Amino acid sequence: MTKYPEEKYREKVTTINPPVYSGSTVLFESCEDLWRACEGTYPGIVYGTDRMPTQREFEEKLRALEGGFATRAFQSGISAICNTLLAFVQAGDHVLVCENVYGPTAAFCRKILTKYNVEIEFIPAAIGEGVGDYLKDNTRLIFLESPGSNTFEIQDLRTITQAVTGKDIVTVLDNTWATPLYLNPFELGVDVSIHSVTKYISGHSDILLGTASVNSKYAEQFIEYYKTLELFASPQDCYLALRGLQTLAVRMKQHESSALRLARWLESESCVEKVIHPGLPSHPQHDLWNRDFSGSSGLFAFTLAGGVSPEKIAEFVNELKLFGIGFSWGGFKSLITAGAYVRNTNPELSGKMLIRLNVGLEDVDELEADLRKGFEVL
Ligand SMILES: *Cc1c(COP(=O)(O)O)cnc(C)c1O
C-alpha cells in the first residue's frame, strides 16, 4: 500500500495537455528520500520552488524551439531581464545597453544596477560594427533589443557577437518582437535570449510570464543563480504558455500578414508621414532584417504628417472602435498607443509622436476601415 492513500483519487489519466501541479510541499515516500533531497541526490522534484512539472515542460518546449542549451521561466518578462542582468554582472563591471531597449529595462540598469557599482553605458539603437569603440577591459555584458519595441531599430547581431568572440562578454538579446519563430539568436552568436511570454507566446493578454534561454557557455552560472534565488513561475501560467506555444505559428502568420497589409496601406495615406516597420523596404535597416529574420510580427509604428497636435492625435486614438488603448502587445486584440521617445542616436525619430499598433487577429479589412474612419477627425 502506498504511504499516501489519497493518491487513489489521482489515477493516471492521459489528457493531451499536461496536468497543472500546484504545490509547495512535495511528499517523499520515505525518510531516506528526505535525506537524499537534503543532500541534493534525490532524482525527483523536492519542493514547489524546484520547477514543477508544467514549468519544466514549458521550458523544455521553448528551449527546443529556440535552440538554446537551457531555459528558465520567470514571473514576467521584466523579471527575466532583471535577473539575467543580476546573474552575470558584479560590482566594477561595465555594461552596454542598447538605447532602444524596453523602458523598464533601461530604468533597472540606471536606477538599480548602478547602486551596486555597475557602470551603464547606452549605445546606439542601430549599432553594429561600431560596438568595438565602446568596449572596455571591464565590459561584461551587452544588452540588445532588436528591433526595439517602440522605435524598431535593428542591431547587427552577427557583427556584434563576432566583435566579442573569445572575450568574457555576455551578449543578451530581448527577442520578444520576433518570437523564437522569426529569429534564431543562437545561430547569430547571442549567448542569452529573453522573451516576454506575456506577448505572442501566451498570445491572449491573460498572463504575465518571461523566459531566458542560455547557450552552453553560460548555462552553469545562470542555472546556479536561478536555483540559489529559488526563482520559479506559476504552474497555471506555464500551462497557458504551453498552450499558447501550440498555436504560435498560425497566429504569427496572421499577425504578420495583417500588420504588413496595414503598414503598406498606411504608407500610401497622405496624412501619414512615415511607417516604421522592419519588413518594409523603407525601413533603414530593412536589409539587415532580411538577412537575419525569417518573418515579422504584428507590432509597428507610424508618424503623422504636418505637425498634428497631441490633442488631435488623442482625438484620433479615442475615435477608434477596434483598437483598444493599452500597454503590452502580442495578443489577439488590436491595441494602440501613442507617445514620444528620446533617442539620442536616432534624431529622426527622437521626440516624435509615434503611434504604435499591435495588430491583432481581427478581420484586417475591418481594422483598416476603423483606422480610415479615425483619420477623418484629422
Ligand atoms: C513587454 C516587454 C517586456 C516585459 O515583459 P512583461 O512580461 O510585461 O514584464 C520586455 N521586453 C519587451 C520588448 C517588451 O515589449
XYZ file of C-alpha atoms and ligand atoms in Angstrom:
393
model
C 0.000 0.000 0.000
C 1.168 3.447 -0.749
C 2.081 5.655 2.144
C -0.296 8.351 0.870
C -3.805 6.825 0.339
C -5.234 9.983 -1.278
C -3.242 9.010 -4.373
C -6.014 6.597 -5.322
C -8.049 9.580 -6.500
C -5.218 10.520 -8.837
C -5.350 7.570 -11.199
C -3.397 8.002 -14.354
C -5.469 9.864 -16.932
C -3.924 10.797 -20.237
C -5.043 14.191 -21.480
C -3.414 15.922 -24.432
C -2.325 18.859 -22.322
C -0.300 18.258 -19.158
C -1.831 18.468 -15.682
C -1.158 21.561 -13.594
C 0.600 20.704 -10.358
C 0.114 23.365 -7.708
C 2.097 22.786 -4.593
C 4.642 23.959 -2.104
C 5.298 20.659 -0.306
C 6.194 17.595 -2.330
C 5.765 14.411 -0.301
C 8.517 11.794 -0.100
C 7.930 8.062 0.217
C 10.490 7.636 2.982
C 12.778 9.345 5.393
C 15.721 8.148 3.293
C 14.301 10.072 0.320
C 14.015 13.164 2.511
C 17.684 12.825 3.385
C 18.582 12.374 -0.268
C 16.689 15.588 -1.014
C 18.752 17.373 1.653
C 21.964 16.056 0.091
C 20.861 17.008 -3.407
C 20.897 13.413 -4.689
C 17.127 12.818 -4.835
C 16.224 12.348 -8.524
C 12.753 13.930 -8.389
C 11.273 17.335 -7.659
C 11.750 18.219 -3.987
C 9.762 21.410 -3.409
C 7.386 23.915 -5.023
C 10.301 26.157 -5.974
C 12.073 23.272 -7.694
C 10.315 23.991 -11.029
C 7.093 21.983 -11.044
C 6.405 19.625 -13.987
C 4.303 22.094 -16.005
C 7.064 24.678 -15.786
C 9.699 22.133 -16.795
C 7.642 21.046 -19.792
C 7.107 24.622 -20.955
C 10.782 25.481 -20.516
C 11.838 22.406 -22.457
C 9.465 23.115 -25.370
C 10.664 26.711 -25.614
C 14.298 25.662 -25.324
C 13.897 23.162 -28.153
C 12.089 25.684 -30.346
C 14.746 28.344 -29.932
C 17.745 26.031 -29.845
C 19.224 27.159 -26.530
C 21.055 24.932 -24.058
C 18.804 25.639 -21.050
C 15.678 27.724 -20.457
C 14.241 29.105 -17.241
C 10.831 30.724 -16.736
C 10.219 33.875 -14.685
C 7.122 35.579 -13.328
C 7.295 38.205 -16.104
C 9.438 39.392 -18.970
C 10.950 42.182 -16.911
C 11.789 39.709 -14.146
C 13.644 37.549 -16.716
C 15.558 40.654 -17.823
C 16.493 41.963 -14.359
C 17.513 38.523 -13.133
C 19.619 37.788 -16.214
C 21.498 41.033 -15.634
C 21.990 40.212 -11.952
C 23.121 36.669 -12.753
C 26.022 37.872 -14.878
C 27.246 41.235 -13.583
C 29.047 42.271 -10.424
C 30.497 45.411 -8.873
C 33.089 47.046 -11.084
C 31.629 45.744 -14.352
C 30.802 47.886 -17.365
C 27.539 47.073 -19.164
C 26.478 48.265 -22.607
C 22.766 48.740 -23.158
C 21.167 49.488 -26.483
C 19.389 52.815 -26.423
C 16.104 51.434 -27.782
C 15.509 48.813 -25.071
C 12.172 48.425 -23.286
C 11.822 51.375 -20.869
C 11.786 49.362 -17.623
C 14.960 47.522 -18.766
C 16.773 50.837 -19.084
C 15.309 52.018 -15.764
C 16.560 48.894 -13.962
C 20.060 49.479 -15.329
C 20.066 53.174 -14.458
C 18.390 53.018 -11.047
C 19.305 49.625 -9.605
C 22.462 48.234 -11.204
C 24.312 51.500 -10.659
C 23.637 51.137 -6.892
C 25.885 48.070 -6.998
C 28.698 49.933 -8.695
C 27.939 48.620 -12.174
C 28.695 51.180 -14.873
C 25.952 51.502 -17.505
C 26.633 52.946 -20.947
C 23.932 53.345 -23.581
C 24.917 52.557 -27.163
C 23.258 53.473 -30.482
C 19.971 51.753 -31.280
C 21.148 50.503 -34.695
C 24.654 49.550 -33.618
C 26.805 47.035 -35.474
C 30.488 47.349 -36.236
C 30.773 50.436 -34.031
C 30.368 48.330 -30.897
C 34.146 47.892 -30.709
C 34.510 51.587 -29.832
C 32.536 51.066 -26.629
C 34.323 48.004 -25.282
C 36.468 48.436 -22.176
C 38.606 45.994 -20.218
C 35.793 45.593 -17.692
C 32.907 45.321 -20.186
C 30.990 42.294 -19.021
C 27.639 42.295 -20.790
C 25.900 43.785 -23.833
C 22.115 44.063 -23.674
C 20.328 44.278 -27.033
C 16.735 44.507 -28.242
C 16.224 44.057 -31.952
C 14.018 45.507 -33.220
C 13.350 47.815 -30.290
C 9.688 47.569 -29.417
C 8.905 51.284 -29.765
C 11.201 52.725 -32.418
C 12.096 49.455 -34.215
C 15.803 49.984 -34.919
C 17.682 46.770 -35.704
C 21.148 45.856 -34.466
C 23.690 43.913 -36.484
C 23.713 40.951 -34.095
C 26.186 38.891 -36.104
C 28.763 41.677 -36.210
C 28.306 42.465 -32.523
C 28.711 38.867 -31.367
C 31.747 38.445 -33.637
C 33.324 41.559 -32.129
C 33.275 39.950 -28.674
C 34.176 36.385 -29.678
C 36.759 34.960 -27.300
C 36.100 37.649 -24.711
C 34.217 37.021 -21.495
C 31.357 39.312 -22.514
C 27.790 38.003 -22.344
C 25.544 39.105 -25.200
C 21.873 39.217 -24.222
C 19.007 39.784 -26.641
C 15.427 40.675 -25.834
C 13.898 38.651 -28.674
C 10.250 39.304 -27.822
C 9.293 41.000 -31.098
C 10.451 38.221 -33.413
C 9.420 35.303 -31.168
C 11.528 32.107 -31.394
C 9.964 31.531 -34.823
C 11.304 34.527 -36.736
C 14.802 34.976 -35.328
C 17.299 32.431 -34.053
C 19.646 34.364 -31.761
C 21.895 31.389 -31.026
C 22.720 30.952 -34.707
C 23.816 34.576 -34.702
C 26.108 34.012 -31.729
C 23.978 35.547 -28.972
C 24.537 33.990 -25.522
C 21.172 34.648 -23.854
C 17.759 35.112 -25.470
C 14.909 36.608 -23.477
C 11.173 36.589 -24.153
C 8.291 38.363 -22.597
C 5.993 35.335 -22.871
C 3.258 37.795 -21.915
C 3.257 38.856 -25.578
C 2.961 36.460 -28.542
C 3.901 33.181 -26.879
C 0.956 33.248 -24.481
C -0.934 35.327 -27.002
C -4.167 36.081 -25.167
C -3.318 39.013 -22.870
C -4.246 36.970 -19.819
C -0.923 36.177 -18.135
C 2.485 37.671 -17.355
C 5.464 35.365 -17.874
C 9.044 35.540 -19.122
C 11.875 33.241 -20.181
C 15.616 33.402 -20.550
C 17.429 30.777 -22.617
C 21.199 30.426 -22.426
C 23.849 28.708 -24.516
C 26.147 26.085 -23.018
C 28.920 28.587 -22.270
C 26.870 30.464 -19.683
C 24.388 27.790 -18.581
C 26.090 26.750 -15.361
C 26.393 30.260 -13.964
C 22.831 31.093 -14.937
C 21.258 27.921 -13.544
C 23.185 28.288 -10.296
C 21.814 31.819 -9.914
C 18.232 30.719 -10.648
C 18.484 27.853 -8.177
C 20.034 29.920 -5.420
C 17.297 32.544 -5.607
C 14.691 29.755 -5.788
C 13.041 31.537 -8.662
C 10.024 29.864 -10.259
C 6.975 30.602 -12.399
C 3.307 29.971 -11.672
C 2.220 26.461 -12.784
C -1.071 27.798 -14.145
C 0.721 30.456 -16.224
C 3.186 27.882 -17.555
C 0.212 25.761 -18.582
C -1.298 28.667 -20.528
C 2.053 29.464 -22.114
C 2.424 25.834 -23.211
C -0.997 26.016 -24.779
C -0.031 29.277 -26.466
C 3.039 27.651 -27.990
C 0.831 25.156 -29.833
C -0.839 27.898 -31.864
C 2.065 30.357 -32.066
C 2.944 29.582 -35.681
C -0.565 30.055 -37.077
C -1.178 33.167 -35.018
C 2.130 34.702 -36.097
C 1.299 34.180 -39.784
C -1.926 36.100 -39.315
C -0.320 38.875 -37.231
C 2.403 39.194 -39.858
C 0.165 39.386 -42.891
C -2.389 41.752 -41.312
C 0.329 44.080 -39.999
C 2.130 44.185 -43.356
C -1.146 44.855 -45.149
C -1.934 47.777 -42.813
C 1.660 49.076 -42.913
C 1.688 49.169 -46.730
C -1.711 50.837 -46.842
C -0.629 53.422 -44.233
C 2.447 54.224 -46.349
C 0.107 55.255 -49.157
C -2.065 57.506 -46.966
C -1.384 61.230 -47.330
C -1.915 62.006 -43.623
C 0.852 59.529 -42.696
C 4.415 60.822 -42.703
C 6.355 57.633 -42.047
C 5.645 53.988 -41.335
C 8.253 52.262 -39.172
C 8.091 48.532 -39.874
C 11.265 46.440 -40.363
C 9.554 44.375 -43.061
C 9.081 47.408 -45.327
C 11.870 48.378 -47.771
C 11.601 51.939 -46.404
C 12.955 50.804 -43.006
C 16.573 51.993 -42.544
C 17.806 48.515 -41.548
C 15.498 46.551 -43.845
C 18.446 44.703 -45.465
C 19.672 43.556 -42.090
C 16.164 42.436 -41.182
C 16.022 40.464 -44.431
C 19.339 38.809 -43.694
C 18.609 37.706 -40.120
C 14.836 37.416 -39.668
C 12.511 34.931 -41.328
C 9.335 36.886 -40.645
C 7.815 39.903 -38.948
C 5.298 40.243 -36.167
C 2.280 42.474 -35.717
C 3.804 45.418 -33.862
C 4.882 48.556 -35.734
C 4.539 52.326 -35.590
C 3.865 55.352 -37.749
C 4.053 59.135 -37.548
C 1.573 61.640 -38.897
C 2.376 64.303 -41.474
C 2.083 68.041 -40.929
C 2.702 68.609 -37.229
C -0.550 67.201 -35.860
C -1.063 68.338 -32.263
C -1.134 65.804 -29.398
C -4.764 66.803 -28.811
C -5.658 65.823 -32.384
C -3.771 62.551 -32.008
C -5.755 61.833 -28.840
C -8.961 62.545 -30.773
C -7.899 60.094 -33.481
C -7.000 57.378 -30.929
C -10.242 57.880 -28.999
C -12.248 57.588 -32.215
C -11.118 54.010 -32.921
C -13.524 51.197 -32.126
C -11.441 48.057 -32.746
C -8.105 49.218 -31.360
C -8.042 49.128 -27.564
C -5.973 51.769 -25.788
C -3.483 49.973 -23.583
C 0.049 48.766 -22.943
C 1.512 45.444 -23.908
C 1.039 43.586 -27.185
C 1.115 40.189 -28.833
C -2.480 39.282 -28.037
C -5.457 38.616 -30.312
C -6.931 42.066 -29.724
C -5.576 45.030 -31.642
C -4.160 47.805 -29.478
C -2.926 51.328 -29.989
C -0.605 53.596 -28.021
C 0.861 56.990 -28.834
C 3.922 58.595 -27.328
C 7.253 60.309 -27.898
C 10.580 58.596 -27.188
C 14.007 60.098 -26.615
C 16.566 58.579 -28.964
C 19.887 60.423 -28.867
C 21.234 58.203 -31.621
C 18.210 58.304 -33.902
C 17.444 62.030 -34.229
C 14.936 61.391 -36.981
C 12.565 59.692 -34.540
C 13.624 61.307 -31.280
C 10.861 63.245 -29.590
C 8.385 62.488 -32.391
C 4.871 61.383 -31.547
C 4.822 57.731 -32.600
C 1.559 55.886 -32.970
C 2.142 52.207 -32.263
C -0.192 49.474 -33.420
C -0.435 45.959 -32.071
C -2.220 44.339 -34.972
C -4.361 41.556 -33.566
C -6.294 38.713 -35.141
C -9.439 40.614 -36.170
C -10.542 40.890 -39.785
C -7.942 43.119 -41.447
C -10.477 44.915 -43.652
C -12.355 45.952 -40.542
C -9.137 47.146 -38.902
C -8.314 49.248 -41.954
C -11.833 50.693 -42.053
C -11.548 51.599 -38.355
C -8.286 53.495 -38.950
C -9.726 55.190 -42.066
C -12.671 56.412 -40.047
C -10.293 57.625 -37.330
C -8.250 59.595 -39.880
C -11.381 61.606 -40.711
C -11.005 63.515 -37.433
C -7.563 64.670 -38.590
C 6.575 43.826 -22.515
C 8.012 43.720 -22.765
C 8.867 43.277 -21.768
C 8.404 42.977 -20.369
O 7.545 41.914 -20.329
P 6.486 41.721 -19.130
O 6.142 40.291 -19.273
O 5.355 42.660 -19.397
O 7.217 42.044 -17.865
C 10.197 43.129 -22.084
N 10.659 43.427 -23.305
C 9.862 43.866 -24.289
C 10.440 44.164 -25.607
C 8.518 44.047 -24.044
O 7.723 44.510 -25.007
